[in-house]
Amino acid sequence: MLDQGAPPQNRPSPPGGTGFGSRLMRRKPVERLVEEGGQGEGGSLRRSLGMWQLTMISIGATLGTGIFVVLGESVPKAGPAVTISFVIAGLTALFSALSYAELAGSIPVAGSSYSYAYATMGELVAWVCGWCLVLEYGVSVAAVAVGWGEYLNELLDGTIGVTIPNVLSSAPGEGGIINLPGLIVVLLAMVFLLGGAKESATANTIMVIVKIAALVLFCTIGFMGFKSGNYSDFMPLGTAGVSAAAASLFFSYIGFDAASTAGEEAKNPQRDLPRAIMLSLVIVTALYVLVAAVAVGAWNWKDFEGSEATLAAIMNDVTGQSVWGTVLAAGAVISIASVVLTVLYGQTRVLFAMSRDGLVPKVFGRVSKKTGTPRVNTVIVSLFCAGLASVIPLGKLVDATSIGTLFAFGLVNIAVIVLRRTRPDMPRTFRVPLGWLFPVLGFGFCAYNMFSLDSITWVVFGVWMAVGLVFYFLYGMSRSRLATAEK
């Protein structure tokens, strides 16, 4: 629902006090966040993105590896009930998307949930949220890049009859030395991003159209091989299997928040960001449920175990011809590349916002006057993600990404409640309906999915958070711009 709200209150000041606890809880006023929008070291970001481009960024960041690759890893966990797992993961994303839409319309800045937390819950929580976003976006880029290599091999095999040897297309521990395709696609995305935000958005829009066409083609052909008997044993592994699959499949919805990281490059962020977030999630969810239903109907759920390039394999099986699988593989190669591009974009903008606040080194906030983009930031992040993609297996990357994202999304739902209580009269171009109900449900769904992940994922997450807290207390806490302003 739309709500223009009342005139803003007088600008609040960060909470006073010089004690240790007060320093951790210091907040950055919303007005200051908005005023500083786009400002970086040596230049400013350019406002060049409209609602269509923002929507395409969200779809581009979301629609990709989750359905093309992770589906094959999730069906063995839930059986045909994987369709329910998609719905559960989608509901988790929906409640959080509503909260994102409200905050994006109120605080249209590049930091996404990190900035929302800074304005509502204080610096320490903001840092934790930002650190989770680094895990979400950075590791997600690597995971998507790994999945890209599987479809690249399918495409090469169907067109020229050769594939990249396993030793050069798999991570150590999976029979390989390096995942070269994963490395290459991240570096290609880096080149696009260095050209500028508008140019990258145009390339992404073209790739999004291709990926939607590829999935519609799959559904059309896959439905011809639909066998109702494949649904006879609907939930072979019980509700625990459905929950486990939903937790992993949440990875498929990661990225709808990418539009919120473009808040400082949008032409009309207050109007366009909420619309782009909600529209992209509706389109993606509809496609996911449809594709999953057709895939399970065409193949027995046990056949998904160990399969690669699953959708292409199903098309080959249904038609008895490799040409259709090759066509789908071509679409997947293009579409998954768009996920790498847009998620990598989101990662650089989050670090840009954190750098402007002094919590990470200034190099991440340096803006090129020629392109209006944080070029050094882009190169550093790209090389890091390329390194991860080249040596870490897909499954481990997916779960690590999911837990970091769920934690950040949970904080966004809390931020809506806090901001409504502390700044009730602040203008909002979108409001989550039914008061606090949906944000509470959003937080509950996030917590439920987090606790469905295995213990190893929690250990990795704990180590990651410990490293982040050490960095904050040794570096960010004293160099924060709010800290230096108090001196």
Short mmCIF file of C-alpha atoms in Angstrom, two decimals:
data_model
loop_
_atom_site.label_atom_id
_atom_site.label_comp_id
_atom_site.label_asym_id
_atom_site.label_seq_id
_atom_site.Cartn_x
_atom_site.Cartn_y
_atom_site.Cartn_z
CA MET A 1 0.00 0.00 0.00
CA LEU A 2 1.18 3.53 -0.70
CA ASP A 3 1.68 6.01 2.10
CA GLN A 4 3.24 9.42 1.59
CA GLY A 5 3.44 9.88 5.34
CA ALA A 6 3.76 13.02 7.38
CA PRO A 7 6.57 15.60 7.21
CA PRO A 8 9.84 14.25 8.58
CA GLN A 9 10.79 14.91 12.13
CA ASN A 10 13.75 17.03 13.03
CA ARG A 11 16.96 15.26 12.40
CA PRO A 12 17.85 13.00 15.32
CA SER A 13 21.33 12.76 16.70
CA PRO A 14 23.14 9.53 17.38
CA PRO A 15 22.64 8.30 20.90
CA GLY A 16 24.87 10.03 23.33
CA GLY A 17 27.33 8.57 25.75
CA THR A 18 30.97 7.58 25.45
CA GLY A 19 30.75 4.22 27.19
CA PHE A 20 31.58 0.97 25.44
CA GLY A 21 27.93 -0.04 25.11
CA SER A 22 26.92 3.39 23.78
CA ARG A 23 29.61 3.21 21.12
CA LEU A 24 28.31 -0.14 19.92
CA MET A 25 24.74 1.19 19.75
CA ARG A 26 25.43 4.51 18.00
CA ARG A 27 23.07 4.96 15.05
CA LYS A 28 23.44 6.85 11.80
CA PRO A 29 20.48 9.21 11.21
CA VAL A 30 18.32 8.36 8.21
CA GLU A 31 18.64 11.88 6.81
CA ARG A 32 22.41 11.66 6.91
CA LEU A 33 22.36 8.29 5.14
CA VAL A 34 20.24 9.76 2.35
CA GLU A 35 22.27 12.99 2.09
CA GLU A 36 25.50 11.05 1.64
CA GLY A 37 23.98 8.87 -1.08
CA GLY A 38 26.33 8.35 -4.00
CA GLN A 39 29.27 10.16 -2.44
CA GLY A 40 32.55 8.31 -2.52
CA GLU A 41 36.29 8.95 -2.38
CA GLY A 42 37.16 11.21 -5.32
CA GLY A 43 33.77 11.12 -7.03
CA SER A 44 30.10 10.16 -6.93
CA LEU A 45 27.98 7.35 -8.31
CA ARG A 46 25.72 8.27 -11.24
CA ARG A 47 21.92 8.06 -11.09
CA SER A 48 21.09 6.28 -14.34
CA LEU A 49 18.76 3.37 -13.49
CA GLY A 50 14.96 3.33 -13.94
CA MET A 51 12.38 0.89 -12.55
CA TRP A 52 12.68 -1.52 -15.50
CA GLN A 53 16.45 -1.75 -15.06
CA LEU A 54 16.12 -2.16 -11.28
CA THR A 55 13.61 -4.97 -11.75
CA MET A 56 15.93 -6.67 -14.22
CA ILE A 57 18.80 -6.36 -11.72
CA SER A 58 16.72 -8.19 -9.10
CA ILE A 59 15.60 -10.88 -11.54
CA GLY A 60 19.10 -11.14 -12.94
CA ALA A 61 20.55 -11.68 -9.47
CA THR A 62 17.87 -14.20 -8.45
CA LEU A 63 16.90 -16.30 -11.44
CA GLY A 64 19.78 -18.60 -12.31
CA THR A 65 21.80 -21.24 -10.52
CA GLY A 66 19.03 -21.88 -7.98
CA ILE A 67 16.77 -23.43 -10.61
CA PHE A 68 19.31 -24.55 -13.20
CA VAL A 69 21.66 -26.32 -10.77
CA VAL A 70 20.52 -26.41 -7.12
CA LEU A 71 17.21 -28.05 -8.09
CA GLY A 72 19.17 -31.20 -8.89
CA GLU A 73 20.69 -31.21 -5.39
CA SER A 74 17.40 -30.48 -3.60
CA VAL A 75 15.03 -33.03 -5.16
CA PRO A 76 16.86 -35.99 -3.52
CA LYS A 77 16.26 -34.33 -0.14
CA ALA A 78 12.50 -33.81 -0.51
CA GLY A 79 11.34 -35.96 -3.42
CA PRO A 80 8.37 -34.62 -5.44
CA ALA A 81 7.51 -32.45 -2.42
CA VAL A 82 10.36 -30.17 -3.53
CA THR A 83 7.56 -28.02 -4.96
CA ILE A 84 6.42 -27.39 -1.36
CA SER A 85 10.03 -26.62 -0.44
CA PHE A 86 10.06 -23.93 -3.12
CA VAL A 87 6.84 -22.45 -1.70
CA ILE A 88 8.27 -22.40 1.85
CA ALA A 89 11.46 -20.75 0.66
CA GLY A 90 9.37 -18.34 -1.41
CA LEU A 91 7.22 -17.35 1.59
CA THR A 92 10.39 -16.67 3.57
CA ALA A 93 11.57 -14.45 0.75
CA LEU A 94 8.16 -12.78 0.37
CA PHE A 95 7.86 -11.61 3.98
CA SER A 96 11.41 -10.31 3.89
CA ALA A 97 10.81 -8.70 0.48
CA LEU A 98 7.91 -6.71 1.94
CA SER A 99 10.22 -5.41 4.67
CA TYR A 100 12.93 -4.63 2.12
CA ALA A 101 10.41 -2.72 0.01
CA GLU A 102 9.35 -0.51 2.93
CA LEU A 103 12.91 0.26 3.97
CA ALA A 104 14.16 0.76 0.40
CA GLY A 105 11.47 3.37 -0.15
CA SER A 106 12.38 5.13 3.10
CA ILE A 107 16.19 4.78 3.05
CA PRO A 108 17.20 4.59 -0.65
CA VAL A 109 20.93 3.98 -0.24
CA ALA A 110 23.52 1.51 -1.52
CA GLY A 111 24.11 -0.46 1.66
CA SER A 112 20.86 -2.46 1.59
CA SER A 113 20.14 -4.17 4.92
CA TYR A 114 23.47 -2.97 6.34
CA SER A 115 22.35 0.66 6.06
CA TYR A 116 18.87 -0.15 7.37
CA ALA A 117 20.41 -1.76 10.46
CA TYR A 118 22.75 1.22 10.96
CA ALA A 119 19.77 3.57 11.07
CA THR A 120 17.71 1.44 13.46
CA MET A 121 19.75 -0.94 15.61
CA GLY A 122 23.18 0.61 15.91
CA GLU A 123 26.69 0.18 14.58
CA LEU A 124 27.53 -3.28 15.92
CA VAL A 125 24.36 -4.84 14.51
CA ALA A 126 24.95 -2.96 11.24
CA TRP A 127 28.46 -4.37 11.05
CA VAL A 128 27.21 -7.91 11.70
CA CYS A 129 24.58 -7.43 8.97
CA GLY A 130 27.14 -6.02 6.55
CA TRP A 131 29.48 -8.91 7.28
CA CYS A 132 26.63 -11.32 6.52
CA LEU A 133 26.04 -9.52 3.24
CA VAL A 134 29.69 -10.00 2.35
CA LEU A 135 29.10 -13.72 2.94
CA GLU A 136 25.80 -13.64 1.01
CA TYR A 137 26.99 -11.81 -2.07
CA GLY A 138 30.63 -12.83 -2.20
CA VAL A 139 30.08 -16.54 -1.66
CA SER A 140 26.94 -16.48 -3.80
CA VAL A 141 28.95 -15.18 -6.75
CA ALA A 142 31.35 -18.08 -6.31
CA ALA A 143 28.53 -20.64 -6.02
CA VAL A 144 26.80 -19.34 -9.13
CA ALA A 145 30.08 -19.37 -11.05
CA VAL A 146 30.62 -23.05 -10.14
CA GLY A 147 27.16 -23.92 -11.49
CA TRP A 148 27.89 -22.00 -14.69
CA GLY A 149 30.69 -24.41 -15.53
CA GLU A 150 28.33 -27.41 -15.55
CA TYR A 151 26.13 -25.90 -18.26
CA LEU A 152 29.14 -24.62 -20.20
CA ASN A 153 30.36 -28.21 -20.50
CA GLU A 154 26.88 -29.31 -21.61
CA LEU A 155 26.91 -26.59 -24.29
CA LEU A 156 30.40 -27.47 -25.51
CA ASP A 157 29.52 -31.16 -25.67
CA GLY A 158 26.37 -30.50 -27.68
CA THR A 159 27.98 -28.10 -30.16
CA ILE A 160 31.59 -29.15 -30.78
CA GLY A 161 31.67 -32.51 -29.02
CA VAL A 162 34.32 -31.66 -26.43
CA THR A 163 34.22 -30.72 -22.75
CA ILE A 164 36.60 -29.09 -20.35
CA PRO A 165 38.48 -31.89 -18.53
CA ASN A 166 37.31 -32.57 -14.99
CA VAL A 167 40.73 -31.65 -13.67
CA LEU A 168 40.18 -28.08 -14.95
CA SER A 169 36.43 -27.78 -14.26
CA SER A 170 36.11 -29.14 -10.71
CA ALA A 171 37.25 -27.99 -7.30
CA PRO A 172 39.95 -29.83 -5.33
CA GLY A 173 38.29 -32.70 -3.50
CA GLU A 174 35.94 -33.33 -6.42
CA GLY A 175 38.57 -34.74 -8.74
CA GLY A 176 39.92 -31.47 -10.05
CA ILE A 177 42.70 -28.97 -9.49
CA ILE A 178 40.84 -25.76 -10.36
CA ASN A 179 37.38 -24.77 -11.60
CA LEU A 180 38.53 -22.74 -14.59
CA PRO A 181 35.04 -21.88 -15.94
CA GLY A 182 34.04 -20.46 -12.55
CA LEU A 183 37.16 -18.31 -12.53
CA ILE A 184 36.57 -17.06 -16.07
CA VAL A 185 32.89 -16.05 -15.67
CA VAL A 186 33.65 -13.91 -12.61
CA LEU A 187 36.44 -12.10 -14.44
CA LEU A 188 34.14 -11.50 -17.43
CA ALA A 189 31.51 -10.00 -15.09
CA MET A 190 34.22 -7.77 -13.64
CA VAL A 191 34.98 -6.38 -17.10
CA PHE A 192 31.30 -5.48 -17.64
CA LEU A 193 31.03 -3.77 -14.25
CA LEU A 194 34.13 -1.69 -14.84
CA GLY A 195 32.39 -0.17 -17.87
CA GLY A 196 29.67 1.51 -15.79
CA ALA A 197 26.36 0.79 -14.04
CA LYS A 198 24.10 1.73 -16.98
CA GLU A 199 26.10 -0.36 -19.45
CA SER A 200 26.09 -3.34 -17.07
CA ALA A 201 22.32 -2.98 -16.54
CA THR A 202 21.71 -3.05 -20.31
CA ALA A 203 23.75 -6.23 -20.71
CA ASN A 204 21.92 -7.77 -17.76
CA THR A 205 18.49 -6.95 -19.22
CA ILE A 206 19.34 -8.81 -22.43
CA MET A 207 20.55 -11.82 -20.44
CA VAL A 208 17.41 -11.85 -18.26
CA ILE A 209 15.16 -11.99 -21.33
CA VAL A 210 17.22 -14.94 -22.62
CA LYS A 211 16.97 -16.85 -19.32
CA ILE A 212 13.19 -16.42 -19.05
CA ALA A 213 12.81 -17.65 -22.63
CA ALA A 214 14.99 -20.68 -21.82
CA LEU A 215 12.84 -21.64 -18.81
CA VAL A 216 9.59 -21.22 -20.75
CA LEU A 217 11.07 -23.50 -23.43
CA PHE A 218 11.94 -26.09 -20.78
CA CYS A 219 8.40 -26.07 -19.37
CA THR A 220 6.89 -26.45 -22.84
CA ILE A 221 9.04 -29.43 -23.78
CA GLY A 222 9.25 -30.96 -20.30
CA PHE A 223 5.47 -31.06 -20.00
CA MET A 224 5.37 -33.46 -22.96
CA GLY A 225 7.17 -36.03 -20.81
CA PHE A 226 5.03 -35.43 -17.71
CA LYS A 227 4.13 -38.67 -15.84
CA SER A 228 1.65 -38.34 -13.00
CA GLY A 229 3.08 -41.50 -11.42
CA ASN A 230 6.22 -39.56 -10.52
CA TYR A 231 4.10 -37.80 -7.88
CA SER A 232 2.66 -40.98 -6.36
CA ASP A 233 5.16 -41.05 -3.48
CA PHE A 234 4.90 -37.33 -2.85
CA MET A 235 6.85 -36.92 0.40
CA PRO A 236 9.19 -39.98 0.65
CA LEU A 237 11.54 -38.35 3.17
CA GLY A 238 8.90 -36.70 5.33
CA THR A 239 8.64 -33.12 6.53
CA ALA A 240 12.30 -33.12 7.60
CA GLY A 241 13.30 -33.61 3.97
CA VAL A 242 10.99 -30.82 2.84
CA SER A 243 12.49 -28.48 5.46
CA ALA A 244 16.07 -29.38 4.54
CA ALA A 245 15.37 -28.80 0.86
CA ALA A 246 13.62 -25.49 1.60
CA ALA A 247 16.65 -24.26 3.55
CA SER A 248 18.94 -25.06 0.62
CA LEU A 249 16.48 -23.75 -1.97
CA PHE A 250 16.34 -20.41 -0.22
CA PHE A 251 19.59 -19.91 -2.10
CA SER A 252 17.39 -19.76 -5.21
CA TYR A 253 15.73 -16.58 -3.95
CA ILE A 254 18.89 -14.79 -2.96
CA GLY A 255 19.27 -11.71 -5.07
CA PHE A 256 15.82 -10.10 -5.05
CA ASP A 257 17.34 -7.57 -2.65
CA ALA A 258 20.00 -6.63 -5.24
CA ALA A 259 17.85 -3.70 -6.38
CA SER A 260 18.18 -2.21 -2.89
CA THR A 261 21.96 -2.02 -3.36
CA ALA A 262 21.35 0.23 -6.38
CA GLY A 263 19.59 2.89 -4.32
CA GLU A 264 22.26 5.50 -5.00
CA GLU A 265 22.24 4.90 -8.77
CA ALA A 266 18.45 4.86 -9.23
CA LYS A 267 16.75 7.87 -10.82
CA ASN A 268 13.72 7.76 -8.51
CA PRO A 269 14.62 5.31 -5.73
CA GLN A 270 11.74 6.03 -3.34
CA ARG A 271 9.18 5.13 -6.01
CA ASP A 272 11.01 2.52 -8.06
CA LEU A 273 12.87 0.38 -5.52
CA PRO A 274 9.81 -1.06 -3.70
CA ARG A 275 8.08 -1.79 -7.02
CA ALA A 276 11.16 -3.45 -8.50
CA ILE A 277 11.69 -5.68 -5.45
CA MET A 278 8.11 -6.94 -5.32
CA LEU A 279 7.67 -7.36 -9.08
CA SER A 280 10.89 -9.34 -9.43
CA LEU A 281 9.97 -11.72 -6.60
CA VAL A 282 6.52 -12.45 -8.09
CA ILE A 283 8.02 -13.26 -11.50
CA VAL A 284 10.80 -15.43 -10.07
CA THR A 285 8.54 -17.41 -7.71
CA ALA A 286 6.04 -18.20 -10.47
CA LEU A 287 8.82 -19.49 -12.73
CA TYR A 288 10.45 -21.55 -9.96
CA VAL A 289 7.29 -23.40 -8.94
CA LEU A 290 6.33 -24.06 -12.56
CA VAL A 291 9.78 -25.37 -13.56
CA ALA A 292 10.09 -27.56 -10.43
CA ALA A 293 6.63 -29.09 -10.99
CA VAL A 294 7.42 -29.90 -14.63
CA ALA A 295 10.89 -31.27 -13.81
CA VAL A 296 9.64 -33.69 -11.14
CA GLY A 297 6.77 -34.73 -13.39
CA ALA A 298 9.17 -35.57 -16.21
CA TRP A 299 11.75 -37.46 -14.11
CA ASN A 300 11.49 -39.83 -11.16
CA TRP A 301 12.82 -38.00 -8.13
CA LYS A 302 15.51 -40.66 -7.56
CA ASP A 303 17.04 -39.89 -10.96
CA PHE A 304 18.07 -36.40 -9.79
CA GLU A 305 20.78 -37.81 -7.50
CA GLY A 306 24.21 -36.87 -8.84
CA SER A 307 22.84 -35.24 -11.99
CA GLU A 308 24.54 -32.21 -13.52
CA ALA A 309 22.93 -29.67 -15.85
CA THR A 310 19.65 -31.24 -14.72
CA LEU A 311 17.20 -29.30 -16.87
CA ALA A 312 19.19 -29.91 -20.04
CA ALA A 313 19.38 -33.62 -19.21
CA ILE A 314 15.59 -33.78 -18.74
CA MET A 315 15.00 -32.14 -22.11
CA ASN A 316 17.35 -34.59 -23.82
CA ASP A 317 15.54 -37.50 -22.14
CA VAL A 318 12.04 -36.28 -23.02
CA THR A 319 12.78 -35.53 -26.68
CA GLY A 320 15.38 -38.21 -27.34
CA GLN A 321 17.44 -35.52 -29.06
CA SER A 322 20.41 -33.61 -27.70
CA VAL A 323 19.68 -30.43 -29.64
CA TRP A 324 17.06 -29.16 -27.15
CA GLY A 325 19.33 -29.78 -24.19
CA THR A 326 22.04 -27.87 -26.01
CA VAL A 327 19.68 -24.95 -26.62
CA LEU A 328 18.75 -24.88 -22.94
CA ALA A 329 22.41 -25.13 -21.95
CA ALA A 330 23.14 -22.08 -24.10
CA GLY A 331 20.35 -20.17 -22.34
CA ALA A 332 21.64 -21.31 -18.95
CA VAL A 333 25.20 -20.21 -19.74
CA ILE A 334 23.92 -16.72 -20.56
CA SER A 335 21.42 -16.53 -17.70
CA ILE A 336 23.73 -17.78 -14.98
CA ALA A 337 26.35 -15.28 -16.16
CA SER A 338 23.80 -12.51 -15.47
CA VAL A 339 23.51 -13.71 -11.86
CA VAL A 340 27.26 -13.44 -11.45
CA LEU A 341 27.15 -9.94 -12.91
CA THR A 342 24.34 -8.57 -10.75
CA VAL A 343 25.32 -10.24 -7.47
CA LEU A 344 28.90 -9.07 -7.92
CA TYR A 345 27.46 -5.58 -8.46
CA GLY A 346 25.55 -5.83 -5.17
CA GLN A 347 28.65 -6.92 -3.27
CA THR A 348 30.68 -3.95 -4.46
CA ARG A 349 27.93 -1.47 -3.51
CA VAL A 350 27.56 -2.86 0.01
CA LEU A 351 31.30 -2.51 0.58
CA PHE A 352 31.11 0.97 -0.96
CA ALA A 353 28.58 2.02 1.71
CA MET A 354 30.58 0.40 4.52
CA SER A 355 33.73 2.16 3.34
CA ARG A 356 31.98 5.54 3.33
CA ASP A 357 31.05 4.91 6.97
CA GLY A 358 34.68 4.10 7.81
CA LEU A 359 34.05 0.47 8.76
CA VAL A 360 36.18 -0.98 5.95
CA PRO A 361 39.22 0.59 4.21
CA LYS A 362 38.70 3.69 2.05
CA VAL A 363 39.87 1.90 -1.08
CA PHE A 364 36.42 0.27 -1.35
CA GLY A 365 34.79 3.70 -1.56
CA ARG A 366 37.04 5.18 -4.23
CA VAL A 367 34.99 6.20 -7.31
CA SER A 368 36.34 6.58 -10.84
CA LYS A 369 35.52 10.00 -12.31
CA LYS A 370 35.49 8.47 -15.80
CA THR A 371 32.89 5.73 -15.22
CA GLY A 372 31.25 6.77 -11.94
CA THR A 373 31.89 3.30 -10.49
CA PRO A 374 34.04 2.01 -7.58
CA ARG A 375 36.61 0.41 -9.90
CA VAL A 376 39.27 -0.66 -7.38
CA ASN A 377 36.53 -2.12 -5.17
CA THR A 378 35.20 -4.07 -8.18
CA VAL A 379 38.61 -5.53 -9.02
CA ILE A 380 39.35 -6.60 -5.42
CA VAL A 381 35.95 -8.22 -4.91
CA SER A 382 36.05 -9.94 -8.30
CA LEU A 383 39.46 -11.48 -7.69
CA PHE A 384 38.35 -12.72 -4.26
CA CYS A 385 35.16 -14.30 -5.65
CA ALA A 386 37.01 -15.78 -8.60
CA GLY A 387 39.42 -17.43 -6.18
CA LEU A 388 36.56 -18.97 -4.18
CA ALA A 389 34.81 -20.19 -7.33
CA SER A 390 37.95 -21.91 -8.54
CA VAL A 391 38.62 -24.05 -5.47
CA ILE A 392 35.44 -24.61 -3.35
CA PRO A 393 32.66 -27.15 -4.22
CA LEU A 394 29.15 -25.91 -5.03
CA GLY A 395 27.24 -27.60 -2.16
CA LYS A 396 29.37 -26.01 0.57
CA LEU A 397 29.05 -22.60 -1.04
CA VAL A 398 25.25 -22.83 -1.32
CA ASP A 399 24.58 -23.55 2.37
CA ALA A 400 27.12 -20.95 3.55
CA THR A 401 25.40 -18.36 1.37
CA SER A 402 21.94 -19.33 2.62
CA ILE A 403 22.72 -18.96 6.33
CA GLY A 404 24.35 -15.55 5.88
CA THR A 405 21.40 -14.32 3.83
CA LEU A 406 18.78 -15.63 6.24
CA PHE A 407 20.50 -13.85 9.12
CA ALA A 408 20.62 -10.55 7.20
CA PHE A 409 16.99 -10.89 6.11
CA GLY A 410 15.94 -11.57 9.69
CA LEU A 411 17.56 -8.29 10.75
CA VAL A 412 15.71 -6.41 8.00
CA ASN A 413 12.37 -7.60 9.37
CA ILE A 414 13.37 -6.39 12.84
CA ALA A 415 14.54 -3.06 11.37
CA VAL A 416 11.04 -2.37 10.00
CA ILE A 417 9.54 -2.80 13.46
CA VAL A 418 12.21 -0.64 15.13
CA LEU A 419 11.94 2.17 12.57
CA ARG A 420 8.16 2.26 12.83
CA ARG A 421 8.48 2.64 16.59
CA THR A 422 11.28 5.23 16.60
CA ARG A 423 10.31 7.20 13.47
CA PRO A 424 6.55 6.72 13.00
CA ASP A 425 6.11 9.97 11.06
CA MET A 426 8.93 9.41 8.57
CA PRO A 427 7.70 9.43 4.93
CA ARG A 428 7.24 5.92 3.50
CA THR A 429 6.39 5.27 -0.16
CA PHE A 430 5.44 1.68 0.75
CA ARG A 431 4.24 0.10 3.97
CA VAL A 432 4.17 -3.59 4.86
CA PRO A 433 0.47 -4.42 5.38
CA LEU A 434 -1.06 -5.72 8.64
CA GLY A 435 1.21 -3.80 10.97
CA TRP A 436 3.95 -5.88 12.59
CA LEU A 437 2.49 -9.27 11.59
CA PHE A 438 4.40 -9.79 8.35
CA PRO A 439 7.79 -8.62 9.68
CA VAL A 440 7.38 -10.98 12.66
CA LEU A 441 6.46 -13.84 10.32
CA GLY A 442 9.41 -12.94 8.10
CA PHE A 443 11.80 -13.16 11.04
CA GLY A 444 10.22 -16.45 12.14
CA PHE A 445 10.58 -18.03 8.69
CA CYS A 446 14.21 -16.93 8.49
CA ALA A 447 14.97 -18.48 11.89
CA TYR A 448 13.13 -21.69 10.94
CA ASN A 449 15.16 -22.10 7.75
CA MET A 450 18.43 -21.29 9.51
CA PHE A 451 17.89 -24.06 12.06
CA SER A 452 17.11 -26.49 9.22
CA LEU A 453 20.70 -26.20 7.97
CA ASP A 454 23.28 -28.76 9.09
CA SER A 455 25.76 -28.31 11.93
CA ILE A 456 28.77 -27.89 9.64
CA THR A 457 27.14 -24.86 8.03
CA TRP A 458 26.60 -23.37 11.50
CA VAL A 459 30.25 -23.96 12.38
CA VAL A 460 31.36 -22.18 9.19
CA PHE A 461 28.96 -19.33 9.97
CA GLY A 462 30.25 -19.07 13.55
CA VAL A 463 33.85 -18.88 12.38
CA TRP A 464 32.93 -16.26 9.77
CA MET A 465 31.16 -14.12 12.38
CA ALA A 466 34.06 -14.44 14.82
CA VAL A 467 36.49 -13.22 12.17
CA GLY A 468 34.16 -10.32 11.39
CA LEU A 469 33.87 -9.27 15.03
CA VAL A 470 37.63 -9.33 15.45
CA PHE A 471 37.98 -7.09 12.40
CA TYR A 472 35.33 -4.69 13.72
CA PHE A 473 36.85 -4.32 17.19
CA LEU A 474 40.41 -3.96 15.86
CA TYR A 475 39.60 -1.70 12.89
CA GLY A 476 36.05 -0.52 12.28
CA MET A 477 35.04 0.52 15.80
CA SER A 478 37.72 3.20 16.10
CA ARG A 479 37.71 4.32 12.43
CA SER A 480 33.94 4.62 12.07
CA ARG A 481 32.93 8.10 10.90
CA LEU A 482 30.52 8.32 13.81
CA ALA A 483 33.43 7.53 16.13
CA THR A 484 35.71 10.17 14.65
CA ALA A 485 32.89 12.72 14.80
CA GLU A 486 32.67 12.20 18.55
CA LYS A 487 36.34 13.05 19.09
#
